[in-house]
Coordinates of C-alpha atoms and ligand atoms in Angstrom, one line a residue:
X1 CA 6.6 4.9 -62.6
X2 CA 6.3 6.8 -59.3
X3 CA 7.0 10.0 -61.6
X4 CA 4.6 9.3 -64.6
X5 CA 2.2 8.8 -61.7
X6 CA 3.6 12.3 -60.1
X7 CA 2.6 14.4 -63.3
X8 CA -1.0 13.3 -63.2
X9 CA -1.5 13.6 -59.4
X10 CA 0.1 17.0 -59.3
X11 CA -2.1 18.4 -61.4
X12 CA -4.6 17.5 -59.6
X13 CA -3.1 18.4 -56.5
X14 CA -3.3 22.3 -57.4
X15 CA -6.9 21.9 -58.5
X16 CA -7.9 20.7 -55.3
X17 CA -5.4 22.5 -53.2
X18 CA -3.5 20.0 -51.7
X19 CA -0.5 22.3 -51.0
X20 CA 0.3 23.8 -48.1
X21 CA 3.2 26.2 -46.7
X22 CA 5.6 25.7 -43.8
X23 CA 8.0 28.3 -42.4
X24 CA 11.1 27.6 -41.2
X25 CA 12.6 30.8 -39.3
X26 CA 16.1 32.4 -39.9
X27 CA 17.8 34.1 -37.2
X28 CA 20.1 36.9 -36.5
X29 CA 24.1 35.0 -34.9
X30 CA 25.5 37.6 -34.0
X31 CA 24.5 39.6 -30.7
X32 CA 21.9 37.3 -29.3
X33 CA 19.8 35.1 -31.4
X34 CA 16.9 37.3 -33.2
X35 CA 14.3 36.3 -35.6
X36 CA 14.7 37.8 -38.8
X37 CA 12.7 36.2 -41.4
X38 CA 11.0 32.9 -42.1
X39 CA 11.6 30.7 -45.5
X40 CA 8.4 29.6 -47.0
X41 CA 9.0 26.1 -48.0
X42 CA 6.0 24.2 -49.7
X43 CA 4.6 20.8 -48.5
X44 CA 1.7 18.4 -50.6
X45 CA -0.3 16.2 -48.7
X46 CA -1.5 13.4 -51.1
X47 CA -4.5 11.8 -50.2
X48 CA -3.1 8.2 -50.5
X49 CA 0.4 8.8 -50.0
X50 CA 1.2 11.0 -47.3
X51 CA 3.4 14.3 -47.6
X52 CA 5.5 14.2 -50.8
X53 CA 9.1 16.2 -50.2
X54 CA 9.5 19.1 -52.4
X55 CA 13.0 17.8 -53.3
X56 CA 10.9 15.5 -55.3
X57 CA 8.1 17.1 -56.6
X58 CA 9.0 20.9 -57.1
X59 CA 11.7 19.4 -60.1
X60 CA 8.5 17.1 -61.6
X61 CA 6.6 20.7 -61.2
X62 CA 9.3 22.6 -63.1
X63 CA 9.6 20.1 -66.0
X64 CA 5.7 20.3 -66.6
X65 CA 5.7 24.3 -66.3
X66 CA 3.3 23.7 -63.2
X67 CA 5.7 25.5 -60.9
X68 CA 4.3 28.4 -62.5
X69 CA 1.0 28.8 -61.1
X70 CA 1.9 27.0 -58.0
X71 CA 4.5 29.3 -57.7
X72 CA 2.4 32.0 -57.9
X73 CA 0.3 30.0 -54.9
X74 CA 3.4 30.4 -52.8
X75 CA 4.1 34.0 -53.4
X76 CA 0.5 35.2 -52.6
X77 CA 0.0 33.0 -49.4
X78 CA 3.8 33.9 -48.3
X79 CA 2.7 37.7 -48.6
X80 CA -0.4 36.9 -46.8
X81 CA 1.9 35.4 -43.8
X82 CA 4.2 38.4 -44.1
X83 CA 1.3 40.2 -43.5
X84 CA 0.1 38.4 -40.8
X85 CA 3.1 38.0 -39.0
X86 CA 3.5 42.1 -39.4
X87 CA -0.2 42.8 -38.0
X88 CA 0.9 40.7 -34.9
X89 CA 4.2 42.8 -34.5
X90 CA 6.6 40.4 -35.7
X91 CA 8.8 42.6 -38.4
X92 CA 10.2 39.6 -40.4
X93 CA 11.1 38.8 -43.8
X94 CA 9.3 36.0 -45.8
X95 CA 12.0 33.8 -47.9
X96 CA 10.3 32.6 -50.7
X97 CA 12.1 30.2 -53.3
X98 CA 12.2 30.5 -57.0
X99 CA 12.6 27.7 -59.7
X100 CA 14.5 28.2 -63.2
X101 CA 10.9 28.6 -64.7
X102 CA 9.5 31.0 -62.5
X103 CA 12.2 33.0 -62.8
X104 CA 12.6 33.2 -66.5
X105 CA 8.1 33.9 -66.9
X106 CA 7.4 36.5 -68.2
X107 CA 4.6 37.5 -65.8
X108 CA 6.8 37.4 -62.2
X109 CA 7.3 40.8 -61.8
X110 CA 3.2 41.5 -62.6
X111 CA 2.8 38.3 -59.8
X112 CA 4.9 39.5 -57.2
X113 CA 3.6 43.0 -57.4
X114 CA 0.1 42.2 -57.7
X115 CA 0.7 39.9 -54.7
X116 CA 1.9 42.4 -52.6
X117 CA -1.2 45.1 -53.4
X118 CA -3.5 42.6 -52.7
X119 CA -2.1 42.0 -49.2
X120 CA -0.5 44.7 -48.1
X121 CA 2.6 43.1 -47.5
X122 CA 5.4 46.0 -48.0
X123 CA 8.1 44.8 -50.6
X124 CA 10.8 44.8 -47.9
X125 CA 8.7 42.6 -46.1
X126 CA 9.4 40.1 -49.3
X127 CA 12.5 37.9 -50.1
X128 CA 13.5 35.9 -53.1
X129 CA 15.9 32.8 -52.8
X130 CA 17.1 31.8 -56.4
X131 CA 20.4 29.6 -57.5
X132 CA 23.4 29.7 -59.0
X133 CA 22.1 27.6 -61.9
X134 CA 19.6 30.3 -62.3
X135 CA 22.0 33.0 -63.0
X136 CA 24.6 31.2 -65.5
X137 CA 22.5 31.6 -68.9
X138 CA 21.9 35.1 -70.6
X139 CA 23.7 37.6 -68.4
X140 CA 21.8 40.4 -69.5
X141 CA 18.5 38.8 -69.3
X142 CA 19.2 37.5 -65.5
X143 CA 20.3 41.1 -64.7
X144 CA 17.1 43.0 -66.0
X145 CA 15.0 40.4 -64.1
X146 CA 16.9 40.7 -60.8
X147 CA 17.0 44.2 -61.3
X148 CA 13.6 44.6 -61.7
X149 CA 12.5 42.7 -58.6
X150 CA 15.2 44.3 -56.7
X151 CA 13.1 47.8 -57.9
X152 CA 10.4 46.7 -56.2
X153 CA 12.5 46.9 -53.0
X154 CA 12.7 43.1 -52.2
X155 CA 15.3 41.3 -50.5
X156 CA 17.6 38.9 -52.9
X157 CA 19.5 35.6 -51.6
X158 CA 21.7 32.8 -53.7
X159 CA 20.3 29.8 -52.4
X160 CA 22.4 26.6 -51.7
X161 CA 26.0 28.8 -52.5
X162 CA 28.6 26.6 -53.8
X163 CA 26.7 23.4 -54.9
X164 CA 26.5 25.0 -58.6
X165 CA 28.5 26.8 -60.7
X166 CA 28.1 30.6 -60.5
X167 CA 31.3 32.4 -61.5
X168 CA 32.4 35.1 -59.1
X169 CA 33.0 37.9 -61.9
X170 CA 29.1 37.5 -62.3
X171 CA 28.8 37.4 -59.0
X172 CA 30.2 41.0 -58.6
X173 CA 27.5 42.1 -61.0
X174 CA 24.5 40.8 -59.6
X175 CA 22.3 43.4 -57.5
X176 CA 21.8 40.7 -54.4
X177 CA 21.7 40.9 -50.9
X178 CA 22.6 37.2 -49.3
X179 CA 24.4 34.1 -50.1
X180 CA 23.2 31.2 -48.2
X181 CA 26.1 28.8 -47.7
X182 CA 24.6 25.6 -48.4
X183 CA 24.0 22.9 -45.9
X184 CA 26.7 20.5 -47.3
X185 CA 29.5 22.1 -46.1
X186 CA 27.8 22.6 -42.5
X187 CA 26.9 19.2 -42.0
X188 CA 29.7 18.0 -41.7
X189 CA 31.4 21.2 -38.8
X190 CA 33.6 20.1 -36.7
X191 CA 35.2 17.3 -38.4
X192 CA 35.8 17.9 -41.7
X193 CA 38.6 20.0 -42.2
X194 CA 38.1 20.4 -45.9
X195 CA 33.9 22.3 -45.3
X196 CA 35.4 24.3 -42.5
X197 CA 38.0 26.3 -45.1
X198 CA 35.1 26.3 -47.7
X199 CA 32.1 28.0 -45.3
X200 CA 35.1 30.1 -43.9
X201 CA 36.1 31.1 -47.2
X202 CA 32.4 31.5 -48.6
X203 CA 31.8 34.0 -45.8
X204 CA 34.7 36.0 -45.6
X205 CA 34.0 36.2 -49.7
X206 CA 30.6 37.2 -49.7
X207 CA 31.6 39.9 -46.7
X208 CA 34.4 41.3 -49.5
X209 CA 31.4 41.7 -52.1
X210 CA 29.0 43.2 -49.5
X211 CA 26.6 40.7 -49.2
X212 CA 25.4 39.1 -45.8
X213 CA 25.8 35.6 -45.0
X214 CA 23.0 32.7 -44.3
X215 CA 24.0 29.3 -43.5
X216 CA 21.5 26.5 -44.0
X217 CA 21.4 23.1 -42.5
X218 CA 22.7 24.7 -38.3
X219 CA 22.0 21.2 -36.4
X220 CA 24.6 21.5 -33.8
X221 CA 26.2 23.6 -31.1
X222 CA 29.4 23.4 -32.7
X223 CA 28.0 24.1 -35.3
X224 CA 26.8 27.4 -34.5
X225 CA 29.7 28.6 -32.1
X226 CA 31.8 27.8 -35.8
X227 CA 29.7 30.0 -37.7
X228 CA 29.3 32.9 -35.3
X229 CA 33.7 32.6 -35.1
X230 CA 33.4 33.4 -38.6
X231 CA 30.9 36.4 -37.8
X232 CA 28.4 34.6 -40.3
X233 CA 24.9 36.8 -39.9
X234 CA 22.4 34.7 -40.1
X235 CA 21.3 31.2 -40.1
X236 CA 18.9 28.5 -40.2
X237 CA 18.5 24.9 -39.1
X238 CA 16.8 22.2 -36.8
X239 CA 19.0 23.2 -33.7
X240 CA 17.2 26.6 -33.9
X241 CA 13.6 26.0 -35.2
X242 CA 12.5 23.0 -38.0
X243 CA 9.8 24.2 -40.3
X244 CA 6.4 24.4 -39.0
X245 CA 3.1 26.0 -39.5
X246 CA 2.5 29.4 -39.7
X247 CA 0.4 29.5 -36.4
X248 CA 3.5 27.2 -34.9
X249 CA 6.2 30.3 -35.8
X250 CA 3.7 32.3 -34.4
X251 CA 3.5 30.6 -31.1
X252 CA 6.9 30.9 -31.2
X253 CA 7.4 34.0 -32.1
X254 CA 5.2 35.4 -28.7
X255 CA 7.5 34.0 -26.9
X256 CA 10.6 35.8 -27.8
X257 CA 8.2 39.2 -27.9
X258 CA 7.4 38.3 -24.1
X259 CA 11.6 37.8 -23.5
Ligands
C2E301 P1 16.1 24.9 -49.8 O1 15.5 26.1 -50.3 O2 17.6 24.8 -49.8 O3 15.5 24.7 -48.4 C1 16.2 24.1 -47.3 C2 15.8 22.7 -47.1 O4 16.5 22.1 -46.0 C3 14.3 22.5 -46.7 O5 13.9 21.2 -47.2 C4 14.4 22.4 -45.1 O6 13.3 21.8 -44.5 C5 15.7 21.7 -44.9 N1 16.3 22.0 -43.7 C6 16.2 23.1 -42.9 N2 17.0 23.0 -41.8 C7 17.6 21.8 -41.9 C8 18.6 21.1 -41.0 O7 19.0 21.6 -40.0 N3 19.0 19.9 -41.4 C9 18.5 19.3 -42.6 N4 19.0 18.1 -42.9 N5 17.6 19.9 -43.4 C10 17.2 21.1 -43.1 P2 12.5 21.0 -47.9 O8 11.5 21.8 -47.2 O9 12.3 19.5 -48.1 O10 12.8 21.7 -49.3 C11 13.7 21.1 -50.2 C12 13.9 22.1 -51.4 O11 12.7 22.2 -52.2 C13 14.2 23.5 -51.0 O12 15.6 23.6 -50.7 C14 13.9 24.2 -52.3 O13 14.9 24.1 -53.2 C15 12.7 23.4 -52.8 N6 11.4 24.1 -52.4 C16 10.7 24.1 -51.3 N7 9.7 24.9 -51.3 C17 9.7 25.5 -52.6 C18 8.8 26.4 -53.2 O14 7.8 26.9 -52.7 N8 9.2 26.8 -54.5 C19 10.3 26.2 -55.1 N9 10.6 26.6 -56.4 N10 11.1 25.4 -54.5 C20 10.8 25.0 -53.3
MG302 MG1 15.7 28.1 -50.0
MG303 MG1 19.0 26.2 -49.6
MG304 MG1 19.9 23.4 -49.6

């Protein structure tokens, strides 16, 4: 019932702009922590009920096709941060994530480029996160897009690596930059033997294909100290900085320019 209710509400919801974007930042682990880029991760205040997570209503938005143009919301207002955040000094990336549907429209390359004229947000300046689940239909097709976006001069990421089913020969192929070890096998650093040899594995992996490691989900010291052992580049997580408002990274942000 909660989801028949959903689809009504949400579109609604992107009429009268209930959405809004936090910003969670990723940092540089090796040599001294260093901002590098924030994820844009989208949050919907409904008027009766409070924030709704996007675990629960981005998959309700992809079923209906209204990912789409709220999609398209998040890649304009993510430019328009990357923008911001560049006028202020702050050279950063802005991570924003892709659904299935997004992905496979059409008009994403025309979004994303139209979306970066209109703010003036240089394409390096602009990161896509997709999934594995994203890249295991048509081969070809998922290469011409990727390649595309990648022509633009965007950064590429695998979101949540190893929770899907990506094989690695397509891996190989694929014209991306990151892998971002998912946060299922961090959680659970130091004690479970089992994650360790997978995030170790996943890393020294994605170093053999060229590609820079991100891990998700960093809530502890131990945590961290494992990951920079394993010379993993980057990372994200509550022990660091949870996702806030743009103004909050900001904030945040001055304070390692003044360091
Ligand atoms: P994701 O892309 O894997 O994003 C990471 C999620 O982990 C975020 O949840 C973030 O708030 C949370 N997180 C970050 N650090 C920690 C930590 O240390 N511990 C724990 N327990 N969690 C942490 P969030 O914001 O609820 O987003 C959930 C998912 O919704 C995202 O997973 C992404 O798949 C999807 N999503 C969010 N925003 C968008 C969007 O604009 N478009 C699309 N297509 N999907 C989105
Ligand atoms: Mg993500
Ligand atoms: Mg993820
Ligand atoms: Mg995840």
């Amino acid at each position: 019932m909660r989801r028949a209710s959903l689809e009504g509400e949400l579109r609604t919801a992107l009429e009268e702009r209930q959405f809004s974007l936090h910003f969670q930042p990723q940092w540089n682990l090796l040599g001294g922590l260093q901002l590098v880029a924030v994820e844009a991760l989208v949050r919907w205040q409904h008027a009766e009920r409070g924030w709704i997570s996007p675990a629960e209503f981005v998959p309700v938005a992809e079923e209906l096709g209204l990912i789409v143009p709220l999609g398209h919301w998040v890649i304009r207002e993510s430019c328009r941060a990357g923008r911001l955040l560049l006028d202020q000094g702050h050279e950063v990336r802005v991570a924003v994530n892709l659904s299935l549907r997004q992905f496979r429209d059409p008009m994403l390359l025309d979004t994303v480029r139209q979306a970066l004229e209109e703010t003036g947000l240089p394409a390096s300046y602009l990161e896509f996160e997709i999934t594995e689940s994203m890249i295991m239909d048509d081969i070809d097709r998922v290469l011409e897009i990727l390649g595309s976006l990648k022509a633009l001069g965007v950064t590429l990421a695998i979101d949540d690596f190893g929770t899907g089913y990506s094989s690695l020969s397509y891996l190989k192929q694929l014209p991306v930059d990151q892998l971002k070890v998912d946060a299922s096998f961090v959680r659970d650093i130091p004690h479970d033997r089992n994650d360790m040899e997978i995030a170790a594995a996943v890393i020294a992996m994605a170093h053999k294909l060229g590609l820079k490691v991100v891990a998700e989900g960093i809530e502890t010291h131990e945590q961290l100290a494992f990951l920079r052992d394993n010379r993993c580049e980057m990372g994200q997580g509550y022990l660091l900085a949870r996702p806030a408002p743009l103004a909050e990274v900001m904030s945040l942000l001055e304070v390692e320019l003044a360091d």
